[in-house]
Amino acid sequence: MSRKKGFQFLFGFLLAFCFATSAFAQNGIITGKAIDAETGGALPGVNVIITGTDRGAATDLDGVFRIARVPVGSYSVVASFIGYAKTTIDNVQVVDGQATTLNFTLAIEAVMGEEVVVTAAALKDSEGALLKDRQKAAAVSDAISSEAMSNSGAGDAAAAMKKVTGASVLDGKYVYIRGLGERYSLTTLNGAELPSADPDKKSVQLDLFPSSLLDNIVTLKTFTPDKPGTFSGGLVDVSTKSFPEQFFFQFSSSAAYNSMTTGNAQFALPNSGGSDWLGFDDGTRDLPALLQDPAAEFPRPNAVRTREEALLLDRVSKDFSNVMAPIEASAPVNQSFSLATGNQIEVGKSSAVGYLASLTWGQSYSFYDNGEIGRWNLAGPLADVEALDPQRLFKDTKASREISWGGMARIAYKNPGLGHISASYMRTQGAESNARSLSGFWSDLPSTATYETRVLGWIERSMNSYQLEGQHQLPFLNSEFEWRSSYAINNQDEPDLRYFSDHFTTRVRNGETQVIYQSPASLYPPPIRYYRNLEEKTFANNFDLNIPFTTWNGGKSKLKLGMQVSDIDRDYGQRRFEYEEDGISYRQYGPDVNAYFGAAGIIDSTSSDPSRWIFGNVITEVKSPRNNFTGTQSTLAGYLMLDMPLTRSLRFIGGVRVEDTEMRGVSGDPGQPEGLLQNTDYLPSANLVYQLNSRMNVRLAYTHTIARPTFRELAPYTNFEFAGDYLFEGNANLKRTLIRNYDVRWEWFVNPGEIVAVSGFYKDFENPIERYQDNSVPNGLLSVQNVQSARIYGVELELRKQLGDLISPLRNFSIGSNFSLVESQVDIPEKELFVIRANDPNASDTRAFQGQSPYLFNIDLSYSNYEAKFNAGLFYNVFGDRLSIVTEGASPDVFERSYGTLDFKMSKNIKGVKVAFSAKNLLDPAIRFSQELKGQDFIYQQYNRGTTYSISLGSSF
């Protein structure tokens, strides 16, 4: 069976299974949660009984109960627990095949006798529920629910994070929180750490997570000892869908049009394979069979001495695809679909098994041909120059096709006596096919020459995550034991990444225009093919023990202790193949690139010396063991944390975490030094929460955290990155960064789903890691270094409000907004400062953090009419200029310039079918990176993305 038919069969099977399952739904279900009225915490062991029947259940460790197979009708439901007032709920309506959700709030015995009518429990996929969690949380946090993701049109976790206070997203993948780069953020999936699929970064690529698979994303901004200590900006916890209380099936599909891409006849991509639509290469881009073994040897042209050697070289060269230029084709519309199903099945009288499965797929196209690239040089002391000298000025054209899909399956068993055990698997797959070309002026060439370079690439990324976890109530001190075992594998493959550069001049002879092409090896590298692959594995075990106790003043407290054992292994390999031609320049090269590389390998032999062979274009492998590396990291951590009320209004959460870590980055060249970090860190944390009233808190926090270099930064080798047009070199002498964090927040939970919050923070860094650029190296060298110290501080404002409370006619409108002001100072190393001040004596001795914006602003205006089942929203986001690249010496640094994005979405439910329309990037601002000198702006890179219009259909039952 083909993959495509198999995929269609799987969809049909799931659809049939879901209909079959729903056909057996007869009686109704009563489900819900019991919480403590004083603390808001879950109450396990509460007896929930349906009056006048023998049906009932006890709440589990999460305070959740479920009574299945309840005949249709109206009932009274009673919840009772020792030491608490019995609570009765009347007129509970049970509907055939549906779940009725109740939320019990139990008060201490002093209020016995009260009966309340409770409302439906809020799940953690709504904004109101998440705000309630934030109010009771131990740490300063922000969150976005699946409800908000859907309303804003965010297609993945990265797009959703743009709505979080103080968060910005770079390259559509990497999250910066509070102006701090991706190294200062940490990503977890359902509480388990994730590896990175990027060879150069620590951060997880959040665009791998389709929003349809997610329940919520919570961002912790202060450290507590039960979390890893390797973040300072924020810990981003991505939570997948939780188990439903009744059977459901959902399906949606969408199509989108981009103003710059869809239907554009200039759109061009590399050759493709039959399984590209699934994000897999089918072998089209594989190395030839003769070269699959890295130890394979074949002769260079000048070393061929026999006919057999010549034939081998000829065969190897011809086995490579001759495609070195993109193929033009009109870009189709973007497409996506998703489906999900789940249910809970009763096992006995008090146990249940729940399952959830989902699948998403999408592909999108992007294109621009109005891009600009500039490289500039400061040609003397600042006082003597009025402008930067151009080194390269290029026109930039880029086309890409992105494919992404994800699947998730979760199963859980719940039993009041045993506890809760669940297993989950998540797979995400993403791929990008791209073609990019640059052409224009290069100062190393004659003024009449035009330089051009091309890249054809395919990047394939995948993540497999396996998790097994449990929660159990122990008789020992009435404690709760939680454990989690996780294993994740991230892969990134780049097969047949192709570069080719040349230049041409035009001249007129005898009235005829001639175009002469050249590709001299003395100026730039010959045509190159790269094969790169990265695999990173993370294995972790977490154990937590929660021991409740009562303080001297009767306050309910908790002692929490635990440990974590984790191992990370990374392997990166690269093979490089270059074309050699018989002669110094590519004399036969013309405008048809593919024809040139398809020429015969061996063309003749000299008659004077039959042992000499004359070749055309042949392949040679440039072996460089130092460009391969391995990385390992082992961490053993333990912690002790106390959560207790000091008074009725003041709560303390604090303790200490100890992390013992060994991290190694080893080049494949034995002669290169080994990057090594061995540290034992003691990380204290102290959080105070003062409850001004039932809806208002003041939070204070003081914590110590750390940041480590990436494996790539620690591995001391150099490689070329075409995407950034630079060489990157690691540094084996890097140290970890030590960070002291100070936080304060005032928060007012005005009404359900509404908040007003003001936060302030200050962070002090010792040995922060900064990237810098050395312009003395041809094409530029980017490397990393520790600088002495840095500081960052700022203020955050957040508002979510229903406007109907202020102006009655606006009762269906709501507004959400957040604003961040951030200032940072990084000490410039003395050696670098000396060079800078030689050209600019008045230069500052500090600069901003890389990636830090001086301000971030989000605002949205939403309209929701529940009777009409209609929703609409307008969403705006803007950030201030942020430092992108630190240049060496007095040359101006490169900044990404401020721009704003405006999105619109509306949806209408028509007879059970949700129809939605969205327009993204309505303003279509230029994405611009530039250097500034004496009031003049010099473009480093600039392009536009176009506006995307989409329509989607969805249904659920």
mmCIF file with all atom_site columns, C-alpha atoms in Angstrom, residues 378-445:
data_model
loop_
_atom_site.group_PDB
_atom_site.id
_atom_site.type_symbol
_atom_site.label_atom_id
_atom_site.label_alt_id
_atom_site.label_comp_id
_atom_site.label_asym_id
_atom_site.label_entity_id
_atom_site.label_seq_id
_atom_site.pdbx_PDB_ins_code
_atom_site.Cartn_x
_atom_site.Cartn_y
_atom_site.Cartn_z
_atom_site.occupancy
_atom_site.B_iso_or_equiv
_atom_site.pdbx_formal_charge
_atom_site.auth_seq_id
_atom_site.auth_comp_id
_atom_site.auth_asym_id
_atom_site.auth_atom_id
_atom_site.pdbx_PDB_model_num
ATOM 1  C CA . LEU A 1 378 ? 33.587 51.661 8.234  1.00 0.00 ? 378 LEU A CA 1
ATOM 2  C CA . ALA A 1 379 ? 36.599 52.851 6.243  1.00 0.00 ? 379 ALA A CA 1
ATOM 3  C CA . GLY A 1 380 ? 38.333 54.994 8.844  1.00 0.00 ? 380 GLY A CA 1
ATOM 4  C CA . PRO A 1 381 ? 37.936 56.899 12.127 1.00 0.00 ? 381 PRO A CA 1
ATOM 5  C CA . LEU A 1 382 ? 34.361 57.912 12.784 1.00 0.00 ? 382 LEU A CA 1
ATOM 6  C CA . ALA A 1 383 ? 35.207 61.611 12.716 1.00 0.00 ? 383 ALA A CA 1
ATOM 7  C CA . ASP A 1 384 ? 36.596 61.308 9.176  1.00 0.00 ? 384 ASP A CA 1
ATOM 8  C CA . VAL A 1 385 ? 33.763 59.428 7.460  1.00 0.00 ? 385 VAL A CA 1
ATOM 9  C CA . GLU A 1 386 ? 30.229 60.480 6.593  1.00 0.00 ? 386 GLU A CA 1
ATOM 10 C CA . ALA A 1 387 ? 28.914 57.136 5.380  1.00 0.00 ? 387 ALA A CA 1
ATOM 11 C CA . LEU A 1 388 ? 29.662 53.418 5.322  1.00 0.00 ? 388 LEU A CA 1
ATOM 12 C CA . ASP A 1 389 ? 31.399 51.994 2.258  1.00 0.00 ? 389 ASP A CA 1
ATOM 13 C CA . PRO A 1 390 ? 29.395 49.338 0.372  1.00 0.00 ? 390 PRO A CA 1
ATOM 14 C CA . GLN A 1 391 ? 31.086 45.950 0.099  1.00 0.00 ? 391 GLN A CA 1
ATOM 15 C CA . ARG A 1 392 ? 28.160 43.990 -1.339 1.00 0.00 ? 392 ARG A CA 1
ATOM 16 C CA . LEU A 1 393 ? 24.755 45.191 -2.582 1.00 0.00 ? 393 LEU A CA 1
ATOM 17 C CA . PHE A 1 394 ? 22.475 42.398 -3.750 1.00 0.00 ? 394 PHE A CA 1
ATOM 18 C CA . LYS A 1 395 ? 18.945 41.852 -4.948 1.00 0.00 ? 395 LYS A CA 1
ATOM 19 C CA . ASP A 1 396 ? 17.423 39.004 -2.918 1.00 0.00 ? 396 ASP A CA 1
ATOM 20 C CA . THR A 1 397 ? 14.821 36.503 -4.177 1.00 0.00 ? 397 THR A CA 1
ATOM 21 C CA . LYS A 1 398 ? 13.540 33.621 -2.077 1.00 0.00 ? 398 LYS A CA 1
ATOM 22 C CA . ALA A 1 399 ? 10.843 30.964 -2.471 1.00 0.00 ? 399 ALA A CA 1
ATOM 23 C CA . SER A 1 400 ? 9.897  28.281 0.015  1.00 0.00 ? 400 SER A CA 1
ATOM 24 C CA . ARG A 1 401 ? 7.393  25.541 0.636  1.00 0.00 ? 401 ARG A CA 1
ATOM 25 C CA . GLU A 1 402 ? 6.766  24.432 4.216  1.00 0.00 ? 402 GLU A CA 1
ATOM 26 C CA . ILE A 1 403 ? 5.079  21.190 5.201  1.00 0.00 ? 403 ILE A CA 1
ATOM 27 C CA . SER A 1 404 ? 4.126  20.357 8.767  1.00 0.00 ? 404 SER A CA 1
ATOM 28 C CA . TRP A 1 405 ? 2.069  17.681 10.415 1.00 0.00 ? 405 TRP A CA 1
ATOM 29 C CA . GLY A 1 406 ? 1.637  16.383 13.912 1.00 0.00 ? 406 GLY A CA 1
ATOM 30 C CA . GLY A 1 407 ? -0.002 13.482 15.626 1.00 0.00 ? 407 GLY A CA 1
ATOM 31 C CA . MET A 1 408 ? -0.713 12.807 19.275 1.00 0.00 ? 408 MET A CA 1
ATOM 32 C CA . ALA A 1 409 ? -2.149 9.924  21.261 1.00 0.00 ? 409 ALA A CA 1
ATOM 33 C CA . ARG A 1 410 ? -2.813 9.830  25.009 1.00 0.00 ? 410 ARG A CA 1
ATOM 34 C CA . ILE A 1 411 ? -4.333 7.142  27.197 1.00 0.00 ? 411 ILE A CA 1
ATOM 35 C CA . ALA A 1 412 ? -4.897 7.268  30.929 1.00 0.00 ? 412 ALA A CA 1
ATOM 36 C CA . TYR A 1 413 ? -6.274 5.102  33.705 1.00 0.00 ? 413 TYR A CA 1
ATOM 37 C CA . LYS A 1 414 ? -7.849 6.710  36.762 1.00 0.00 ? 414 LYS A CA 1
ATOM 38 C CA . ASN A 1 415 ? -8.745 4.921  39.969 1.00 0.00 ? 415 ASN A CA 1
ATOM 39 C CA . PRO A 1 416 ? -9.435 6.626  43.325 1.00 0.00 ? 416 PRO A CA 1
ATOM 40 C CA . GLY A 1 417 ? -7.322 4.036  45.125 1.00 0.00 ? 417 GLY A CA 1
ATOM 41 C CA . LEU A 1 418 ? -4.493 3.611  42.649 1.00 0.00 ? 418 LEU A CA 1
ATOM 42 C CA . GLY A 1 419 ? -4.305 7.171  41.369 1.00 0.00 ? 419 GLY A CA 1
ATOM 43 C CA . HIS A 1 420 ? -3.698 8.336  37.854 1.00 0.00 ? 420 HIS A CA 1
ATOM 44 C CA . ILE A 1 421 ? -1.385 6.740  35.265 1.00 0.00 ? 421 ILE A CA 1
ATOM 45 C CA . SER A 1 422 ? -1.077 8.029  31.713 1.00 0.00 ? 422 SER A CA 1
ATOM 46 C CA . ALA A 1 423 ? 1.008  7.397  28.634 1.00 0.00 ? 423 ALA A CA 1
ATOM 47 C CA . SER A 1 424 ? 1.354  9.726  25.675 1.00 0.00 ? 424 SER A CA 1
ATOM 48 C CA . TYR A 1 425 ? 3.111  9.917  22.353 1.00 0.00 ? 425 TYR A CA 1
ATOM 49 C CA . MET A 1 426 ? 3.536  12.969 20.177 1.00 0.00 ? 426 MET A CA 1
ATOM 50 C CA . ARG A 1 427 ? 5.104  13.170 16.729 1.00 0.00 ? 427 ARG A CA 1
ATOM 51 C CA . THR A 1 428 ? 5.700  16.345 14.771 1.00 0.00 ? 428 THR A CA 1
ATOM 52 C CA . GLN A 1 429 ? 7.241  16.522 11.324 1.00 0.00 ? 429 GLN A CA 1
ATOM 53 C CA . GLY A 1 430 ? 8.217  19.625 9.427  1.00 0.00 ? 430 GLY A CA 1
ATOM 54 C CA . ALA A 1 431 ? 10.103 20.286 6.236  1.00 0.00 ? 431 ALA A CA 1
ATOM 55 C CA . GLU A 1 432 ? 11.040 23.296 4.151  1.00 0.00 ? 432 GLU A CA 1
ATOM 56 C CA . SER A 1 433 ? 12.082 23.314 0.529  1.00 0.00 ? 433 SER A CA 1
ATOM 57 C CA . ASN A 1 434 ? 13.685 26.616 -0.396 1.00 0.00 ? 434 ASN A CA 1
ATOM 58 C CA . ALA A 1 435 ? 15.474 28.344 -3.232 1.00 0.00 ? 435 ALA A CA 1
ATOM 59 C CA . ARG A 1 436 ? 17.283 31.637 -2.816 1.00 0.00 ? 436 ARG A CA 1
ATOM 60 C CA . SER A 1 437 ? 19.332 33.752 -5.186 1.00 0.00 ? 437 SER A CA 1
ATOM 61 C CA . LEU A 1 438 ? 21.392 36.896 -4.665 1.00 0.00 ? 438 LEU A CA 1
ATOM 62 C CA . SER A 1 439 ? 22.812 39.098 -7.403 1.00 0.00 ? 439 SER A CA 1
ATOM 63 C CA . GLY A 1 440 ? 24.438 42.478 -7.696 1.00 0.00 ? 440 GLY A CA 1
ATOM 64 C CA . PHE A 1 441 ? 27.525 44.516 -6.801 1.00 0.00 ? 441 PHE A CA 1
ATOM 65 C CA . TRP A 1 442 ? 30.572 43.079 -5.009 1.00 0.00 ? 442 TRP A CA 1
ATOM 66 C CA . SER A 1 443 ? 33.523 45.372 -4.343 1.00 0.00 ? 443 SER A CA 1
ATOM 67 C CA . ASP A 1 444 ? 36.088 42.612 -5.020 1.00 0.00 ? 444 ASP A CA 1
ATOM 68 C CA . LEU A 1 445 ? 34.955 42.407 -8.655 1.00 0.00 ? 445 LEU A CA 1
#
